[in-house]
Every structure is written in C-alpha cells, then in structure tokens.
XYZ file of C-alpha atoms in Angstrom:
647
model
C 13.511 -19.571 -3.930
C 16.548 -21.669 -5.621
C 15.665 -23.582 -8.790
C 15.490 -27.465 -8.896
C 17.649 -29.040 -11.448
C 17.442 -32.057 -13.219
C 20.576 -32.803 -15.082
C 20.811 -29.634 -17.925
C 17.164 -28.819 -17.425
C 15.738 -25.898 -14.752
C 12.327 -26.985 -13.118
C 10.330 -24.023 -12.860
C 8.442 -24.489 -9.211
C 5.595 -22.726 -11.025
C 4.525 -20.893 -14.241
C 7.557 -19.800 -16.326
C 7.144 -16.096 -17.457
C 8.959 -14.886 -20.582
C 9.400 -11.314 -20.422
C 10.215 -8.973 -17.396
C 8.004 -5.651 -18.344
C 5.261 -4.385 -16.329
C 3.008 -7.443 -17.694
C 5.494 -10.341 -16.746
C 6.486 -8.754 -13.592
C 3.087 -8.069 -12.489
C 2.144 -11.609 -13.367
C 4.950 -12.945 -11.262
C 3.933 -10.653 -8.180
C 0.423 -11.454 -8.457
C 0.958 -15.270 -8.342
C 3.185 -14.990 -5.565
C 0.740 -12.908 -3.571
C -1.635 -16.000 -4.174
C 1.260 -18.204 -3.044
C 2.078 -19.483 -6.301
C 6.166 -19.558 -6.975
C 7.166 -18.379 -10.659
C 10.154 -18.256 -12.944
C 10.980 -14.994 -14.463
C 13.128 -14.392 -17.719
C 14.019 -10.962 -19.294
C 16.601 -10.800 -22.015
C 17.710 -6.852 -20.487
C 19.425 -6.836 -17.246
C 18.402 -3.027 -17.128
C 14.512 -1.904 -16.987
C 13.502 0.217 -20.120
C 14.623 3.412 -20.887
C 11.590 4.129 -22.956
C 8.965 6.484 -21.216
C 5.973 4.492 -23.293
C 2.701 4.327 -21.145
C 2.358 8.108 -18.974
C -1.381 7.197 -18.305
C -2.205 4.182 -15.648
C -5.886 4.000 -15.951
C -8.514 3.914 -12.909
C -8.917 0.463 -13.415
C -5.220 -0.373 -13.420
C -4.976 1.663 -10.039
C -7.952 -0.244 -8.683
C -5.807 -3.471 -9.310
C -2.646 -1.626 -7.754
C -5.147 -1.086 -4.650
C -6.047 -4.707 -4.344
C -2.379 -5.736 -4.877
C -1.180 -3.231 -2.226
C 0.707 -1.044 -4.347
C -1.121 1.810 -5.015
C 0.068 4.377 -2.424
C 3.652 3.197 -3.041
C 3.445 3.651 -6.707
C 1.814 7.045 -6.288
C 4.877 7.895 -4.124
C 7.312 7.114 -6.419
C 10.002 9.852 -7.902
C 8.546 10.899 -11.216
C 5.186 10.092 -10.532
C 3.254 13.016 -11.095
C 1.485 14.888 -7.520
C -2.188 14.583 -7.096
C -2.573 18.072 -7.026
C -1.730 18.398 -10.993
C -4.199 18.591 -13.596
C -4.291 16.345 -16.686
C -4.911 18.920 -19.206
C -4.190 18.823 -22.817
C -3.695 22.021 -24.910
C -3.404 22.749 -28.615
C -1.657 25.777 -30.022
C -0.212 27.323 -32.957
C 3.007 28.329 -31.562
C 4.833 28.578 -28.517
C 6.730 31.371 -29.757
C 5.882 35.213 -30.646
C 2.298 35.184 -32.019
C 1.386 32.181 -30.358
C -2.534 31.091 -29.808
C -3.883 28.458 -27.971
C -6.658 26.829 -29.776
C -8.317 24.547 -27.160
C -7.580 23.036 -23.773
C -8.968 19.944 -22.900
C -9.371 20.266 -18.976
C -9.238 17.201 -16.615
C -9.301 18.031 -12.943
C -6.209 16.681 -10.871
C -6.720 13.548 -8.372
C -7.414 15.577 -5.552
C -10.479 16.955 -7.098
C -11.669 13.652 -8.594
C -11.429 11.851 -5.476
C -13.446 14.323 -4.027
C -15.920 13.742 -6.401
C -15.836 10.236 -6.210
C -16.385 10.377 -2.165
C -19.025 12.552 -2.453
C -21.436 11.097 -5.150
C -20.662 7.474 -4.395
C -23.176 6.037 -6.350
C -20.878 3.165 -8.009
C -20.402 5.044 -10.846
C -17.008 5.831 -10.119
C -13.517 3.905 -9.555
C -12.089 3.341 -5.998
C -9.004 5.061 -7.472
C -8.108 8.138 -9.937
C -5.688 7.344 -12.487
C -1.953 8.006 -12.056
C 0.358 10.116 -14.517
C 3.572 8.545 -14.504
C 5.965 6.872 -16.829
C 6.404 3.424 -17.584
C 10.216 3.617 -16.761
C 9.189 4.548 -13.051
C 6.617 1.428 -12.966
C 9.291 -0.906 -14.254
C 11.515 0.394 -11.648
C 9.543 -0.039 -8.520
C 7.998 -3.707 -9.985
C 11.689 -5.270 -10.613
C 12.774 -4.240 -6.864
C 9.530 -5.963 -5.796
C 10.602 -9.206 -8.230
C 13.981 -9.361 -6.930
C 13.029 -9.277 -3.152
C 10.098 -11.713 -3.447
C 11.005 -15.125 -2.181
C 8.713 -16.808 -4.538
C 10.136 -15.503 -7.725
C 13.050 -16.876 -9.419
C 14.642 -13.859 -11.578
C 16.984 -14.562 -14.717
C 17.753 -11.264 -15.844
C 20.076 -11.263 -19.153
C 18.224 -14.508 -20.387
C 17.472 -14.373 -24.216
C 14.420 -16.472 -25.319
C 15.397 -18.788 -28.271
C 12.316 -21.566 -28.500
C 10.048 -23.958 -26.944
C 8.570 -27.396 -27.180
C 5.070 -27.857 -25.552
C 3.408 -30.985 -24.723
C 0.211 -32.352 -23.050
C 2.086 -32.101 -19.311
C 4.060 -28.644 -19.887
C 6.554 -26.502 -21.865
C 10.067 -26.696 -22.297
C 11.770 -23.526 -23.230
C 15.616 -22.654 -24.347
C 17.260 -19.593 -23.477
C 20.804 -18.421 -24.254
C 22.198 -16.315 -21.382
C 24.948 -13.415 -21.081
C 27.708 -15.879 -21.527
C 26.149 -17.186 -24.597
C 25.332 -20.584 -22.973
C 22.445 -22.183 -23.490
C 19.739 -22.945 -20.587
C 16.939 -24.850 -20.545
C 13.669 -24.606 -18.278
C 10.658 -26.820 -17.662
C 7.229 -25.672 -16.824
C 3.550 -26.708 -16.328
C 2.728 -23.448 -17.962
C 4.589 -20.469 -19.725
C 3.383 -16.913 -20.106
C 4.703 -14.859 -23.015
C 4.990 -11.629 -22.156
C 7.817 -10.616 -24.470
C 6.389 -7.611 -26.316
C 4.900 -6.719 -29.804
C 7.261 -9.085 -31.707
C 6.611 -11.541 -29.076
C 8.730 -14.926 -30.252
C 6.573 -16.679 -27.455
C 3.465 -16.145 -29.883
C 5.656 -17.035 -33.372
C 6.771 -20.329 -31.517
C 3.328 -21.522 -30.648
C 1.654 -20.452 -34.226
C -0.650 -17.667 -33.135
C -1.080 -15.366 -36.049
C -1.894 -11.530 -35.535
C -5.113 -9.923 -37.288
C -4.954 -6.297 -37.965
C -2.739 -3.391 -39.791
C -0.032 -1.029 -39.355
C -0.385 3.060 -39.820
C 1.786 4.443 -42.403
C 4.600 6.373 -41.638
C 6.052 6.890 -38.121
C 6.979 8.917 -35.387
C 10.292 10.613 -34.133
C 10.674 10.493 -30.206
C 12.902 12.541 -28.377
C 12.972 11.830 -24.296
C 14.572 14.579 -22.604
C 15.310 16.725 -19.407
C 14.835 20.480 -19.063
C 14.299 22.534 -16.398
C 14.053 25.597 -18.559
C 11.255 24.451 -20.129
C 9.706 23.880 -16.964
C 10.246 27.305 -15.915
C 8.869 28.741 -19.519
C 5.840 26.687 -19.454
C 4.305 28.274 -22.560
C 0.318 28.651 -22.143
C 0.431 27.498 -18.558
C 0.701 23.794 -17.188
C -0.242 20.736 -19.344
C 0.266 17.039 -19.858
C -0.242 16.797 -23.320
C 0.639 19.762 -25.818
C -0.125 19.231 -29.585
C 0.633 21.949 -32.294
C -1.506 22.012 -35.123
C 0.723 20.264 -37.512
C 0.357 16.775 -35.373
C 3.276 16.883 -33.202
C 3.010 16.648 -29.889
C 4.991 16.947 -26.441
C 4.109 14.899 -23.047
C 5.246 16.627 -19.834
C 6.066 13.324 -18.009
C 6.586 14.213 -14.319
C 5.298 17.563 -13.635
C 9.026 18.966 -13.144
C 11.389 18.535 -15.984
C 11.455 15.377 -17.965
C 9.482 15.554 -21.509
C 8.820 13.112 -24.433
C 8.592 14.960 -27.926
C 6.864 13.125 -30.769
C 7.068 14.302 -34.345
C 5.666 12.862 -37.834
C 8.653 11.386 -40.046
C 8.970 9.371 -42.847
C 10.030 5.769 -41.925
C 13.117 5.474 -43.836
C 16.792 4.921 -42.484
C 18.345 7.983 -43.691
C 15.741 10.101 -42.629
C 15.688 8.511 -39.171
C 19.621 9.123 -39.190
C 19.569 12.779 -39.916
C 16.929 13.242 -37.454
C 19.324 11.319 -34.853
C 22.340 13.631 -35.567
C 20.365 16.768 -33.789
C 17.428 15.224 -31.887
C 17.039 18.596 -29.602
C 15.906 20.014 -33.248
C 12.678 18.121 -32.655
C 11.324 19.570 -29.574
C 12.150 23.292 -30.902
C 10.065 22.418 -34.158
C 6.989 20.548 -32.457
C 6.829 23.748 -29.897
C 7.693 25.934 -32.491
C 4.801 24.776 -34.341
C 3.561 26.816 -37.006
C 5.964 29.477 -36.516
C 9.903 29.396 -35.837
C 11.491 26.888 -33.584
C 11.268 27.344 -29.983
C 14.253 27.412 -28.651
C 15.139 26.530 -24.917
C 17.968 24.766 -23.182
C 17.926 21.279 -23.211
C 19.776 19.452 -20.077
C 19.792 16.036 -21.436
C 18.424 13.882 -24.015
C 17.682 10.369 -22.603
C 16.403 8.305 -25.852
C 16.044 9.680 -29.108
C 14.628 7.427 -31.991
C 11.707 6.496 -34.154
C 8.724 4.293 -33.675
C 5.947 2.853 -35.691
C 2.408 2.571 -34.369
C 0.047 -0.377 -35.386
C -3.104 -1.991 -34.641
C -2.792 -5.567 -34.068
C -4.634 -8.557 -32.346
C -3.691 -12.209 -31.496
C -6.182 -14.999 -33.113
C -5.963 -16.444 -29.929
C -4.488 -15.587 -26.119
C -3.838 -19.129 -25.195
C -1.756 -22.106 -27.433
C -3.722 -24.978 -28.977
C -6.989 -23.205 -29.944
C -7.250 -22.239 -26.356
C -6.550 -25.750 -24.926
C -2.491 -25.515 -24.556
C -0.063 -24.483 -21.855
C 1.160 -21.171 -23.332
C -0.775 -17.928 -22.312
C -0.090 -14.530 -24.274
C -0.087 -11.253 -22.434
C 0.211 -7.211 -23.051
C 1.817 -6.382 -26.463
C 2.463 -10.033 -27.292
C -1.118 -10.199 -27.785
C -2.188 -7.096 -28.769
C -0.342 -3.807 -30.277
C -2.153 -0.344 -30.583
C -1.025 3.087 -30.514
C -0.932 5.069 -27.375
C -4.148 7.409 -27.823
C -6.715 6.343 -25.187
C -3.751 4.850 -23.068
C -5.420 1.268 -23.628
C -2.051 -0.702 -24.271
C -0.212 -1.098 -21.176
C -3.326 -0.958 -18.905
C -4.985 -3.817 -20.819
C -1.699 -5.515 -20.242
C -2.130 -4.788 -16.157
C -5.496 -6.567 -16.553
C -4.067 -9.612 -18.873
C -1.690 -10.232 -15.815
C -4.192 -9.914 -13.234
C -6.465 -12.490 -15.502
C -3.391 -14.959 -16.090
C -2.348 -14.812 -12.337
C -5.416 -16.074 -11.051
C -5.902 -18.735 -13.563
C -2.667 -20.060 -13.201
C -2.868 -20.463 -9.448
C -6.030 -22.033 -9.686
C -4.387 -24.463 -12.051
C -1.309 -25.073 -10.195
C -2.958 -25.687 -6.859
C -5.312 -28.042 -8.331
C -9.030 -26.596 -7.974
C -8.959 -25.022 -11.039
C -10.073 -27.033 -14.538
C -9.199 -26.493 -18.249
C -12.005 -24.210 -18.826
C -10.074 -21.530 -17.077
C -7.769 -21.409 -19.947
C -10.090 -21.359 -22.967
C -12.084 -18.758 -21.345
C -9.197 -16.331 -21.073
C -9.370 -15.459 -24.933
C -13.032 -15.515 -24.665
C -13.202 -12.683 -22.196
C -10.185 -10.763 -23.036
C -10.203 -10.712 -26.512
C -13.538 -9.115 -27.304
C -12.794 -6.321 -24.992
C -9.452 -5.520 -26.567
C -11.112 -5.600 -29.716
C -13.390 -3.010 -28.835
C -10.406 -0.824 -27.129
C -8.529 -1.395 -30.539
C -11.610 0.087 -32.605
C -11.774 2.911 -29.849
C -8.286 3.774 -29.867
C -8.933 4.381 -33.738
C -11.787 6.610 -32.867
C -9.495 8.779 -30.814
C -6.821 9.065 -33.605
C -9.592 10.230 -35.831
C -10.250 13.083 -33.697
C -7.164 15.024 -34.860
C -7.623 14.313 -38.470
C -9.793 17.529 -39.064
C -7.221 19.647 -37.112
C -4.528 18.518 -39.181
C -5.971 18.462 -42.551
C -7.045 21.866 -42.048
C -3.627 23.130 -41.370
C -1.785 21.278 -43.767
C -4.050 21.841 -46.417
C -4.245 25.584 -45.891
C -3.229 27.676 -48.684
C -1.100 29.896 -46.492
C -0.368 28.475 -42.874
C 0.590 32.050 -41.612
C -3.182 32.797 -41.420
C -3.405 30.561 -38.081
C -1.052 33.044 -36.695
C -2.744 36.160 -37.981
C -4.555 38.487 -35.604
C -7.181 38.936 -38.070
C -10.804 38.193 -38.381
C -9.722 35.433 -40.804
C -7.088 34.291 -38.385
C -9.679 34.301 -35.838
C -12.403 32.503 -38.051
C -9.445 29.521 -38.891
C -8.541 28.971 -35.333
C -12.419 29.085 -33.961
C -13.358 26.002 -36.838
C -10.479 24.116 -35.267
C -11.381 24.733 -31.829
C -14.950 24.151 -32.317
C -14.058 20.703 -33.583
C -11.653 19.992 -30.867
C -14.066 21.055 -28.001
C -17.081 19.033 -29.688
C -14.869 15.639 -29.647
C -13.241 16.006 -26.371
C -10.333 14.374 -24.712
C -9.050 10.750 -25.339
C -8.568 10.214 -21.590
C -12.093 10.496 -20.000
C -13.345 7.050 -21.175
C -14.714 5.738 -17.966
C -16.919 3.094 -19.437
C -13.888 1.632 -21.573
C -11.629 1.495 -18.772
C -14.033 0.289 -16.052
C -16.964 -1.305 -17.604
C -15.277 -4.355 -19.760
C -17.795 -6.953 -19.771
C -17.129 -10.643 -20.153
C -20.600 -11.415 -21.889
C -19.454 -14.847 -23.348
C -17.345 -16.783 -21.017
C -17.639 -20.495 -20.064
C -16.966 -19.980 -16.484
C -19.374 -16.958 -15.714
C -22.934 -17.999 -14.412
C -25.356 -16.195 -16.618
C -28.701 -15.147 -14.765
C -30.512 -14.152 -17.762
C -30.620 -10.692 -16.679
C -30.883 -7.891 -19.258
C -27.785 -6.151 -19.834
C -27.349 -2.475 -19.178
C -26.644 -0.025 -22.107
C -23.067 0.707 -22.429
C -21.230 4.061 -22.536
C -17.613 5.014 -23.561
C -17.583 7.712 -21.383
C -19.525 6.419 -18.236
C -19.055 3.188 -16.073
C -22.690 1.888 -15.415
C -22.387 0.370 -11.923
C -23.654 -3.420 -12.203
C -23.602 -6.810 -10.395
C -24.781 -8.847 -13.483
C -22.326 -11.408 -13.716
C -19.849 -10.737 -16.124
C -19.155 -7.124 -14.855
C -16.847 -5.589 -12.674
C -18.132 -5.305 -9.128
C -19.072 -1.565 -8.592
C -16.666 0.197 -5.946
C -18.828 1.948 -3.058
C -17.666 3.754 -0.037
C -19.232 1.836 3.597
C -20.943 4.025 6.051
C -18.849 6.583 8.271
C -15.561 6.121 6.183
C -13.348 6.223 3.172
C -13.383 2.133 2.980
C -14.412 0.833 -0.116
C -16.191 -2.506 -0.651
C -13.476 -3.730 -2.169
C -11.070 -3.485 0.364
C -13.212 -6.632 1.994
C -12.503 -8.900 -0.673
C -10.468 -11.875 0.472
C -6.775 -12.851 -1.301
C -8.800 -15.058 -4.014
C -12.570 -15.922 -4.097
C -14.926 -13.658 -2.029
C -18.698 -14.315 -1.302
C -20.246 -10.884 -0.467
C -22.844 -11.647 1.704
C -25.593 -8.683 1.935
C -28.392 -10.990 3.710
C -28.086 -9.294 7.025
C -29.067 -5.846 5.141
C -32.683 -4.872 4.300
C -34.280 -4.877 1.479
C -37.591 -4.760 -0.278
C -37.599 -8.367 -1.070
C -36.967 -9.404 2.543
C -39.413 -6.902 4.104
C -41.877 -8.521 1.900
C -40.880 -12.097 3.080
C -41.002 -10.824 6.491
C -37.716 -12.526 7.468
C -34.099 -11.440 6.897
C -32.509 -14.594 7.394
C -34.925 -17.276 5.651
C -32.337 -19.579 3.699
C -29.348 -17.245 4.285
C -27.644 -19.532 6.761
C -28.132 -22.096 5.124
C -26.990 -20.697 1.594
C -23.865 -19.547 3.136
C -23.097 -22.801 4.806
C -23.363 -24.642 1.508
C -21.052 -22.566 -0.313
C -18.485 -22.768 2.728
C -18.750 -26.807 2.639
C -18.697 -27.040 -1.146
C -15.614 -24.548 -1.651
C -13.583 -26.533 1.272
C -14.552 -29.789 -0.269
C -13.285 -28.469 -3.546
C -10.134 -26.940 -2.210
C -11.376 -23.717 -3.313
C -10.063 -20.733 -1.158
C -13.133 -18.923 -0.473
C -13.416 -16.047 1.728
C -16.783 -15.367 3.087
C -17.532 -11.644 3.783
C -20.848 -10.491 5.848
C -21.770 -6.927 5.337
C -23.219 -4.901 8.406
C -27.072 -4.511 8.711
C -26.589 -0.743 8.160
C -25.055 -0.750 4.632
C -28.436 -0.302 2.578
C -26.736 2.288 0.179
C -23.957 -0.245 -0.746
C -26.622 -2.962 -1.102
C -28.694 -0.825 -3.683
C -25.639 -0.034 -5.464
C -24.749 -3.790 -5.711
C -28.579 -4.157 -7.055
C -30.345 -5.687 -3.781
C -28.782 -8.978 -4.303
C -28.160 -11.239 -0.726
C -25.234 -13.036 -2.487
C -22.577 -12.052 -4.983
C -19.540 -14.150 -5.774
C -16.361 -12.437 -6.809
C -13.327 -13.936 -8.116
C -9.690 -12.610 -7.911
C -9.858 -9.963 -10.551
C -13.042 -8.124 -9.086
C -15.435 -9.347 -11.611
C -18.631 -10.902 -10.464
C -19.090 -14.787 -11.634
C -22.423 -15.193 -9.883
C -25.190 -13.363 -7.924
C -28.361 -15.018 -6.108
C -30.557 -14.652 -3.302
C -33.228 -11.905 -4.554
C -36.570 -12.274 -5.354
C -36.933 -12.727 -8.699
C -33.408 -13.898 -9.367
C -32.776 -17.429 -11.219
C -31.051 -18.466 -7.933
C -33.072 -17.609 -4.789
C -32.270 -18.238 -1.109
C -34.477 -21.606 -0.691
C -32.766 -22.739 -3.783
C -28.954 -22.288 -2.747
C -28.521 -26.012 -1.539
C -25.340 -27.985 -1.760
C -26.181 -29.595 -5.340
C -26.778 -26.137 -6.830
C -23.790 -24.511 -5.180
C -21.515 -27.255 -6.652
C -22.804 -26.537 -10.203
C -22.223 -22.975 -9.647
C -18.492 -23.582 -8.328
C -17.761 -26.423 -10.980
C -18.829 -23.746 -13.786
C -16.756 -20.661 -12.340
C -13.650 -22.972 -11.397
C -13.448 -24.016 -14.951
C -14.691 -27.736 -14.575
C -18.058 -27.328 -16.266
C -19.686 -24.775 -19.012
C -22.107 -22.197 -18.158
C -25.172 -23.366 -20.463
C -25.296 -19.676 -21.692
C -21.843 -19.992 -23.454
C -21.841 -19.871 -27.211
C -19.154 -21.862 -28.464
C -16.917 -20.301 -31.124
C -18.484 -16.882 -31.280
C -15.619 -14.771 -32.667
C -15.669 -11.227 -33.978
C -13.519 -10.112 -36.703
C -11.370 -6.722 -36.213
C -12.725 -3.430 -37.703
C -10.430 -0.563 -38.006
C -10.816 2.259 -40.532
C -7.879 4.195 -39.958
C -6.301 4.397 -43.641
C -7.280 8.101 -43.258
C -8.024 8.623 -39.717
C -4.646 9.441 -38.398
C -1.963 11.841 -38.684
C -0.182 9.141 -40.787
C -3.421 8.960 -43.336
C -3.047 12.579 -43.815
C 0.717 12.420 -44.569
C 0.026 9.806 -47.218
C -2.844 11.509 -48.507
C -0.260 14.163 -49.024
C 2.346 11.781 -50.423
C 4.709 12.429 -47.339
C 5.971 9.159 -45.967
C 4.880 5.262 -45.960
C 5.810 2.485 -43.876
C 4.598 0.156 -41.039
C 5.769 -1.184 -37.718
C 4.880 -2.034 -34.229
C 2.832 -0.420 -31.557
C 5.855 1.427 -29.735
C 8.515 -0.748 -30.762
C 11.195 1.448 -31.147
C 14.479 1.191 -33.223
C 16.704 2.464 -30.553
C 19.333 -0.447 -30.417
C 20.735 0.491 -27.460
C 17.827 -0.449 -25.264
C 17.915 -3.988 -26.224
C 20.844 -6.197 -24.936
C 23.021 -8.138 -28.212
C 23.902 -11.811 -27.203
C-alpha cells in the first residue's frame, strides 16, 4: 500500500506503529488480518542479533495458531525439534570430577501433545510451547510484514518525538539520509522497547526498581560443544556459582550468561576475550572447560530490571497512544514472561484498534486495555521475582562455603553438600511449568466485560483452571473424532459459540432444547449487524456433550478476537437466561463489550501497586551482600552498540 502525503506529512492509512520488534510486527500483522492497514517504523534496518527470548509459551503458540502462523514458525530453521526435551540441569563442573546436582525434566512437545489429546479436559492449551530464539521469530515476522499489502514498512526510521491531540497523533522521525519525516495517524502504538521514547514523550512513568549488578552474555556457535554435550542433552545448564548457558537450537548455537560488575572497565576486559566466559561458566567450580568455539556472534553486558508503566495508554487511559511489550513492562527472563506478554499485548492492541478504526468500537476499549493488561503483568513480575529467588539458596551455599572444593569431593561431606542443594532445587521445581500464569490470566475488573455474578475459581500458578467465566481465556477442548480444537472454529473477529443444540441437564429439565434459542441467536445477529459488528455464529454439533461440559454447560458464549470470554448466558440460573435474550438485552451486552458502555461491575480507579522483594532474592543480591558489584539497568537492554544504528 502506497502512503498518502499532504505536503510534507505522510498520512498513515491506519495505526502508526513505532518499533519493529516482535510486538510491533505482530500488531501490524494482526491488524492486517483484521483488514486494517498500518504503518510500521523501525530504527534498525536489520532484525535483532540478540537472542533474548528462547521460549514461546503455550499461550503464545495458541495465538500463533489463531493467526495461522504456528506450523510455519515451528518449521523455521533454528526452531528446536518437537522431539527435544526442555530439561534444565545444575552441575558442579563439566570438567573432571564433575557432578550433576539436579535435573528439572520437562518432556518434549511430542509427549506433551499426546497428553493434551488424551486428557482433553480443558486444563491444557491447544498448543505446546516452542523453544526458539527471538532472532528466528523476528526474521519470520519481518518477511511477512514486508510482503503484506496492508502494511507500510519504514526501516531506518528513528523516532524523535510526537504531538497528540484529540483527533490523532503526529510523529517525527529521522531517516537514514538524516532527513526529517512526519507521519500523521489516528492512533500510535509504542512498541519501541524498554527505553521507549514514545512512553517518555507522553509522560507515562515506570514503577519498579532494578536489580544490582549485571550479566555478561556471549552468544556463540560451537559444533564441538554439541558433540561433547556434558551431562547429556539439556536446554538450560546452571553452574552452582550462578552462571548459566542456553542451548538455543538443539544444534550448535548457545548463549552464555555470567554475572559481572556493571562498570565499563570490567565489561571492556570481558569483551577482549569473550570465549573465556563460556569456558568459565561450564567449568563451574572447577577449571575452565575448554572446547572449540566456531564463532562468537554477540558479546556484551546486559542488566535486568523490574518495571511497569503506570498506564498503557496516554492521557490517563483516554488518549491515542498505546504501549506494548517492553515499552510497558520490563522484567528479567526468568519464567519467560517478557516477550510472551508482549505477544498478548499485540493481540489486545490490534483488536481494539481494529474496532476503533472501523467505527464500531467505543472509547472504553482504550481505558480497558490498561485495566486488563497491567494487573496481570504485575502478577507476572511478582512471579518472576519468585523464580529468581529459587536460585538464591544454591548460590548462597556455594559462595559462602568455607571451601568450594567440597562440592567436587567424592566424600561423605561432598555428597552431603551436594544433596542439600539438590533437595532445595527439587523442591522448588522449574520456572517453565507455570501453566496457570501462562494460560489463566484473568481480566477481573474491566469496563468491557459483562460480569455475571459467578464465583471466581481458585487460581493456581502451576495449573490452568478451565472456565468460561467472563474475563477468562476460553478453554481449549478437542471436538469429537478429530484433532480439531474448538478454538479453530472461532471467526476472524467476534464469535458467538452456540451450544443450544447440545443436550444438557437444564435443557432436559425444561423439556425442550430449542426454547428461546433461535430467538436469542437472531437477536445477536440483528443487533450486531445494526452496530456494524463483525460477528460469526458457530453452532456446535449436537453430539459435542463433552465440549459443552468443559465450557460449563452454557448455551451461548461470546468470544472476542483475543480468545477471551466477554459474556455467557442461556443456562438455568444464569444472569441471562434464554428467554431474557431479546434485542434490548443483547444491545446492552454488545454496547458494553464494544466499549460504548461500562459494565456495572467495573470498579473505577482500582489500582494495585507493584510488590517486588528482590534485594536479596537474586544472583545479583547475593553479590551485593558479599560486596561484589552494583548497578542498575534495563530488562535485557544490552550495551552492544553495533546492534543499534547510529543516525
């Protein structure tokens, strides 16, 4: 799509997206799938060289399934095969006298997919996660953005400033020729990373605090390490001293992280011989573990941070600038909540801006974005802090031991020292099995979700509780005699799932399966058409009794484009029974979910403050206590200048 210009200003045909990382590109692609054009501006001309994310969560993969990307993504060169486990190991040293302390075993995707299919009770995702570097994901997404006719791509555009008014946003950029570029749009999405200039331009503050010290990262290729494979195959390998290494592609690409001091001289010294870092990390408590490194891809320091934007939308939630990804929240990689939350942000932004662009969405869609996403990101930040704390006893025991050689000894004392650490690690378990945190994010206080007075199910960090309660992710369930998930039936935008032809207890009691059902469906169709709302009606086959049970026996469930339930009804005892679903009531429901009215259950101004107790619950905190290193910084914001274009 060719951009339209008026004098020196380019008019974006749809939302303007600043930042061409995964969040920005996914926002553009999802808008395009919904038929909405956009303009994507990115400072860099190439995709990232930093590995960053290495785990696309189950929910991210469900989103990719909804977007039609899941299989192509899994088949990308560099994506880890489905037969490879997700194990994390803890070791003393990979050299002589090396001991395996503990192994957190997570079965491979093939095994998990079989479990999902066999249990089929709604408690599992439709898709397993995917081990894959962000480098691979960005490459795929950029190809798709460049090829899509509804996306205007400007690479080499450095964001400078913006002016926001009641009708839209005007943004200033500098291109590769050092020329000023002006772009005008109705809405602007800030997906420009942890140091977001967009966020600063609209005066949105960050709440949170950094962790002391830093890590030095070496991203490298080594066929030799693949062959040596100390302690068998693994995904993450942690030494007792706090350094760790990640197998990025189950082939020959690795990323190594070693705690370091956050000062320029120390970093410069590490940069001179980056190959020594993986030698030391794998050497652990013993001598450096040397092997042939084929190529060092990236080598520099980064500093973690816990931070959360006060609002995800400008002007106190009523403006035309929305934040997504690291621009709205920063967190260390523990648990994998960073980019995966950004993927959810992208989907959440896209359907809202689509509704506003097409004219059937109201302004409450904007304020509800903050009210839905921010509390859940706060929960994830606090959970990330818990995961970091899992490593503290291990590192404290190692660094405070009078003689660290005891962990290498083949003696009763050595076995006792190792067993104490193993017992702790086995008790706390992996940071990558939080199915509740991944799948059970709940939008409990939203203007645009129709509450029904039902009791909220108990929350479990480790397990997803299937529920169609409004504000919950609709549960996946396979349909009869097939591997098709109910989520595969969703329309491109809004979907009314209709179970009224499926028998249930209340229908048997009423004596008729069709009482009021046809009239209710007609009311939804007529009112949606009148409001220009794109609504798909999906009538579930009468034999799908199991699916209806998983979906809690409701006749009707309204699903919005991000897979979340916004209303349900048609069940005996429900707030909205079949006979009550006339056009007036349906109009009230749709006005609420489309952002024209506010649900009566919404509590204005309810805001929780971030609670992170990480001073001494991290690798860095241990170092600080021992007097080794200090500093602060950004969640995975590196100092590698070569990764950023200079204008």
